[in-house]
Amino acid sequence: MLKNCYQETDVTVSWDPNNNWVSVDWRNMPSQQTVKDGCEEVLKLLISRRATAVFNDNRQVTGPWVRASNWVADDWFPRLMAAGLKRFAWIESPVSTLSVISAKKSARKHQGVIRLFKTGPEAEMWLRGEGRDVADRHMASHRRRLVLR
């Protein structure tokens, strides 16, 4: 069960004790200030828990957060990595193309640490160190089972 550590209308930051990672749930169209505040809370929790992984869920984001994207890529991510971040699983918004573009910009800048995903299960597998190839095979197997039914 997640332990809620910070909550605003458009973001919840939690600790996942079962997986030992920070879990972030973004919603709606977070303002630039909300993005910065939420991100700073993620950094604080990562440091206090000595975590190395973040599960960053954008599936409920409905609009762009372009104004904060440079700050996220150029300021926040370097500080996260300096604090010990090894893996950042970023689940894309299925409805906001601009949100996905911003996510891809950050992912390109910090390749190897940030990975983009379409689903939670594949992101969780990668965070656990099972690799994207394993996650891809798992999802393909799951799709085959659904087709065979």
PDB file of C-alpha atoms in Angstrom:
ATOM      1  CA  MET A   1       0.000   0.000   0.000  1.00  0.00           C
ATOM      2  CA  LEU A   2       1.286   3.451  -0.933  1.00  0.00           C
ATOM      3  CA  LYS A   3       2.045   5.958   1.812  1.00  0.00           C
ATOM      4  CA  ASN A   4       0.817   9.394   0.723  1.00  0.00           C
ATOM      5  CA  CYS A   5       3.512  12.004   1.440  1.00  0.00           C
ATOM      6  CA  TYR A   6       2.325  15.055  -0.533  1.00  0.00           C
ATOM      7  CA  GLN A   7      -0.924  15.896  -2.287  1.00  0.00           C
ATOM      8  CA  GLU A   8      -2.232  18.775  -4.368  1.00  0.00           C
ATOM      9  CA  THR A   9      -5.139  18.862  -6.803  1.00  0.00           C
ATOM     10  CA  ASP A  10      -2.958  17.810  -9.742  1.00  0.00           C
ATOM     11  CA  VAL A  11      -0.255  15.669  -8.112  1.00  0.00           C
ATOM     12  CA  THR A  12       0.191  13.054  -5.397  1.00  0.00           C
ATOM     13  CA  VAL A  13       3.648  11.954  -4.259  1.00  0.00           C
ATOM     14  CA  SER A  14       3.790   8.671  -2.342  1.00  0.00           C
ATOM     15  CA  TRP A  15       6.267   6.164  -0.981  1.00  0.00           C
ATOM     16  CA  ASP A  16       5.834   2.580  -2.185  1.00  0.00           C
ATOM     17  CA  PRO A  17       7.305   0.454   0.632  1.00  0.00           C
ATOM     18  CA  ASN A  18       6.756  -2.813  -1.235  1.00  0.00           C
ATOM     19  CA  ASN A  19       8.943  -1.699  -4.124  1.00  0.00           C
ATOM     20  CA  ASN A  20      11.150   0.869  -2.368  1.00  0.00           C
ATOM     21  CA  TRP A  21      10.460   3.623  -4.867  1.00  0.00           C
ATOM     22  CA  VAL A  22       8.806   7.019  -5.072  1.00  0.00           C
ATOM     23  CA  SER A  23       5.438   6.945  -6.839  1.00  0.00           C
ATOM     24  CA  VAL A  24       4.053  10.092  -8.482  1.00  0.00           C
ATOM     25  CA  ASP A  25       0.538  10.445  -9.852  1.00  0.00           C
ATOM     26  CA  TRP A  26      -0.027  13.514 -12.052  1.00  0.00           C
ATOM     27  CA  ARG A  27      -3.542  14.610 -13.049  1.00  0.00           C
ATOM     28  CA  ASN A  28      -5.333  17.205 -15.173  1.00  0.00           C
ATOM     29  CA  MET A  29      -3.193  20.104 -16.460  1.00  0.00           C
ATOM     30  CA  PRO A  30      -0.632  20.876 -13.752  1.00  0.00           C
ATOM     31  CA  SER A  31       0.587  24.474 -13.692  1.00  0.00           C
ATOM     32  CA  GLN A  32       4.276  25.305 -13.886  1.00  0.00           C
ATOM     33  CA  GLN A  33       4.288  25.954 -10.126  1.00  0.00           C
ATOM     34  CA  THR A  34       2.486  22.676  -9.387  1.00  0.00           C
ATOM     35  CA  VAL A  35       5.044  20.793 -11.490  1.00  0.00           C
ATOM     36  CA  LYS A  36       7.922  22.459  -9.638  1.00  0.00           C
ATOM     37  CA  ASP A  37       6.363  21.918  -6.199  1.00  0.00           C
ATOM     38  CA  GLY A  38       5.554  18.271  -6.933  1.00  0.00           C
ATOM     39  CA  CYS A  39       9.003  17.631  -8.357  1.00  0.00           C
ATOM     40  CA  GLU A  40      10.704  19.152  -5.313  1.00  0.00           C
ATOM     41  CA  GLU A  41       8.631  16.845  -3.088  1.00  0.00           C
ATOM     42  CA  VAL A  42       9.764  13.870  -5.186  1.00  0.00           C
ATOM     43  CA  LEU A  43      13.391  14.928  -4.685  1.00  0.00           C
ATOM     44  CA  LYS A  44      12.918  15.314  -0.913  1.00  0.00           C
ATOM     45  CA  LEU A  45      11.339  11.858  -0.644  1.00  0.00           C
ATOM     46  CA  LEU A  46      14.001  10.255  -2.855  1.00  0.00           C
ATOM     47  CA  ILE A  47      16.694  11.682  -0.559  1.00  0.00           C
ATOM     48  CA  SER A  48      14.956  10.894   2.745  1.00  0.00           C
ATOM     49  CA  ARG A  49      14.240   7.275   1.724  1.00  0.00           C
ATOM     50  CA  ARG A  50      17.576   6.812  -0.059  1.00  0.00           C
ATOM     51  CA  ALA A  51      15.590   5.582  -3.036  1.00  0.00           C
ATOM     52  CA  THR A  52      16.995   5.073  -6.514  1.00  0.00           C
ATOM     53  CA  ALA A  53      13.780   4.720  -8.542  1.00  0.00           C
ATOM     54  CA  VAL A  54      10.687   6.763  -9.411  1.00  0.00           C
ATOM     55  CA  PHE A  55       7.383   5.543 -10.871  1.00  0.00           C
ATOM     56  CA  ASN A  56       6.054   8.675 -12.630  1.00  0.00           C
ATOM     57  CA  ASP A  57       2.457   8.201 -13.814  1.00  0.00           C
ATOM     58  CA  ASN A  58       1.068  10.708 -16.328  1.00  0.00           C
ATOM     59  CA  ARG A  59      -1.905   8.637 -17.540  1.00  0.00           C
ATOM     60  CA  GLN A  60      -4.378  11.147 -16.058  1.00  0.00           C
ATOM     61  CA  VAL A  61      -2.643  14.242 -17.459  1.00  0.00           C
ATOM     62  CA  THR A  62      -5.021  15.967 -19.870  1.00  0.00           C
ATOM     63  CA  GLY A  63      -2.912  18.832 -21.160  1.00  0.00           C
ATOM     64  CA  PRO A  64       0.566  20.238 -21.672  1.00  0.00           C
ATOM     65  CA  TRP A  65       3.109  21.202 -19.058  1.00  0.00           C
ATOM     66  CA  VAL A  66       5.478  22.703 -21.620  1.00  0.00           C
ATOM     67  CA  ARG A  67       6.389  25.737 -19.505  1.00  0.00           C
ATOM     68  CA  ALA A  68       8.055  23.525 -16.914  1.00  0.00           C
ATOM     69  CA  SER A  69       9.717  21.064 -19.305  1.00  0.00           C
ATOM     70  CA  ASN A  70      13.036  22.923 -19.587  1.00  0.00           C
ATOM     71  CA  TRP A  71      13.264  23.250 -15.812  1.00  0.00           C
ATOM     72  CA  VAL A  72      12.500  19.537 -15.383  1.00  0.00           C
ATOM     73  CA  ALA A  73      15.140  18.472 -17.924  1.00  0.00           C
ATOM     74  CA  ASP A  74      17.866  21.002 -17.110  1.00  0.00           C
ATOM     75  CA  ASP A  75      17.517  21.621 -13.375  1.00  0.00           C
ATOM     76  CA  TRP A  76      15.497  18.932 -11.625  1.00  0.00           C
ATOM     77  CA  PHE A  77      16.747  15.752 -13.317  1.00  0.00           C
ATOM     78  CA  PRO A  78      20.430  16.553 -12.720  1.00  0.00           C
ATOM     79  CA  ARG A  79      19.634  17.058  -9.021  1.00  0.00           C
ATOM     80  CA  LEU A  80      17.682  13.779  -8.900  1.00  0.00           C
ATOM     81  CA  MET A  81      20.614  11.920 -10.418  1.00  0.00           C
ATOM     82  CA  ALA A  82      23.055  13.580  -8.031  1.00  0.00           C
ATOM     83  CA  ALA A  83      20.790  12.381  -5.192  1.00  0.00           C
ATOM     84  CA  GLY A  84      21.068   8.767  -6.372  1.00  0.00           C
ATOM     85  CA  LEU A  85      18.361   8.280  -9.018  1.00  0.00           C
ATOM     86  CA  LYS A  86      19.099   5.250 -11.216  1.00  0.00           C
ATOM     87  CA  ARG A  87      15.730   4.559 -12.878  1.00  0.00           C
ATOM     88  CA  PHE A  88      12.837   6.863 -13.697  1.00  0.00           C
ATOM     89  CA  ALA A  89       9.852   5.135 -15.319  1.00  0.00           C
ATOM     90  CA  TRP A  90       7.666   7.707 -17.039  1.00  0.00           C
ATOM     91  CA  ILE A  91       4.202   6.494 -18.048  1.00  0.00           C
ATOM     92  CA  GLU A  92       2.933   8.649 -20.888  1.00  0.00           C
ATOM     93  CA  SER A  93      -0.399  10.432 -21.055  1.00  0.00           C
ATOM     94  CA  PRO A  94      -2.653   8.664 -23.556  1.00  0.00           C
ATOM     95  CA  VAL A  95      -4.530  11.902 -24.354  1.00  0.00           C
ATOM     96  CA  SER A  96      -2.003  14.753 -24.265  1.00  0.00           C
ATOM     97  CA  THR A  97       0.402  14.813 -27.204  1.00  0.00           C
ATOM     98  CA  LEU A  98       2.162  17.908 -25.824  1.00  0.00           C
ATOM     99  CA  SER A  99       2.721  16.143 -22.504  1.00  0.00           C
ATOM    100  CA  VAL A 100       4.309  13.210 -24.354  1.00  0.00           C
ATOM    101  CA  ILE A 101       6.530  15.579 -26.372  1.00  0.00           C
ATOM    102  CA  SER A 102       7.768  17.174 -23.136  1.00  0.00           C
ATOM    103  CA  ALA A 103       8.420  13.743 -21.617  1.00  0.00           C
ATOM    104  CA  LYS A 104      10.377  12.630 -24.677  1.00  0.00           C
ATOM    105  CA  LYS A 105      12.515  15.770 -24.491  1.00  0.00           C
ATOM    106  CA  SER A 106      13.550  14.930 -20.927  1.00  0.00           C
ATOM    107  CA  ALA A 107      14.062  11.260 -21.779  1.00  0.00           C
ATOM    108  CA  ARG A 108      16.391  12.101 -24.688  1.00  0.00           C
ATOM    109  CA  LYS A 109      18.456  14.371 -22.487  1.00  0.00           C
ATOM    110  CA  HIS A 110      18.870  11.709 -19.780  1.00  0.00           C
ATOM    111  CA  GLN A 111      18.960   8.444 -21.740  1.00  0.00           C
ATOM    112  CA  GLY A 112      19.495   5.327 -19.694  1.00  0.00           C
ATOM    113  CA  VAL A 113      17.965   6.817 -16.553  1.00  0.00           C
ATOM    114  CA  ILE A 114      14.551   7.788 -17.935  1.00  0.00           C
ATOM    115  CA  ARG A 115      12.398   5.360 -19.883  1.00  0.00           C
ATOM    116  CA  LEU A 116       8.975   6.090 -21.342  1.00  0.00           C
ATOM    117  CA  PHE A 117       6.183   3.532 -21.094  1.00  0.00           C
ATOM    118  CA  LYS A 118       2.569   3.204 -22.175  1.00  0.00           C
ATOM    119  CA  THR A 119       1.490   0.969 -19.264  1.00  0.00           C
ATOM    120  CA  GLY A 120       2.112   0.619 -15.554  1.00  0.00           C
ATOM    121  CA  PRO A 121       3.074  -3.081 -15.560  1.00  0.00           C
ATOM    122  CA  GLU A 122       5.894  -2.666 -18.082  1.00  0.00           C
ATOM    123  CA  ALA A 123       7.188   0.374 -16.151  1.00  0.00           C
ATOM    124  CA  GLU A 124       7.143  -1.585 -12.892  1.00  0.00           C
ATOM    125  CA  MET A 125       9.043  -4.485 -14.464  1.00  0.00           C
ATOM    126  CA  TRP A 126      11.748  -2.135 -15.734  1.00  0.00           C
ATOM    127  CA  LEU A 127      12.027  -0.397 -12.346  1.00  0.00           C
ATOM    128  CA  ARG A 128      12.514  -3.779 -10.694  1.00  0.00           C
ATOM    129  CA  GLY A 129      15.468  -4.348 -13.003  1.00  0.00           C
ATOM    130  CA  GLU A 130      13.742  -6.871 -15.187  1.00  0.00           C
ATOM    131  CA  GLY A 131      14.556  -4.773 -18.251  1.00  0.00           C
ATOM    132  CA  ARG A 132      12.479  -3.401 -21.046  1.00  0.00           C
ATOM    133  CA  ASP A 133      13.002  -6.518 -23.175  1.00  0.00           C
ATOM    134  CA  VAL A 134      11.434  -8.640 -20.447  1.00  0.00           C
ATOM    135  CA  ALA A 135       8.618  -6.123 -20.069  1.00  0.00           C
ATOM    136  CA  ASP A 136       8.041  -6.154 -23.833  1.00  0.00           C
ATOM    137  CA  ARG A 137       7.948  -9.956 -23.901  1.00  0.00           C
ATOM    138  CA  HIS A 138       5.549  -9.974 -20.926  1.00  0.00           C
ATOM    139  CA  MET A 139       3.192  -7.526 -22.636  1.00  0.00           C
ATOM    140  CA  ALA A 140       3.350  -9.476 -25.928  1.00  0.00           C
ATOM    141  CA  SER A 141       2.565 -12.691 -24.061  1.00  0.00           C
ATOM    142  CA  HIS A 142      -0.332 -10.995 -22.288  1.00  0.00           C
ATOM    143  CA  ARG A 143      -1.708  -9.733 -25.620  1.00  0.00           C
ATOM    144  CA  ARG A 144      -1.416 -13.232 -27.124  1.00  0.00           C
ATOM    145  CA  ARG A 145      -3.390 -14.689 -24.209  1.00  0.00           C
ATOM    146  CA  LEU A 146      -6.110 -12.085 -24.723  1.00  0.00           C
ATOM    147  CA  VAL A 147      -6.293 -12.876 -28.432  1.00  0.00           C
ATOM    148  CA  LEU A 148      -6.445 -16.617 -27.801  1.00  0.00           C
ATOM    149  CA  ARG A 149      -9.425 -16.335 -25.465  1.00  0.00           C
TER     150      ARG A 149
END
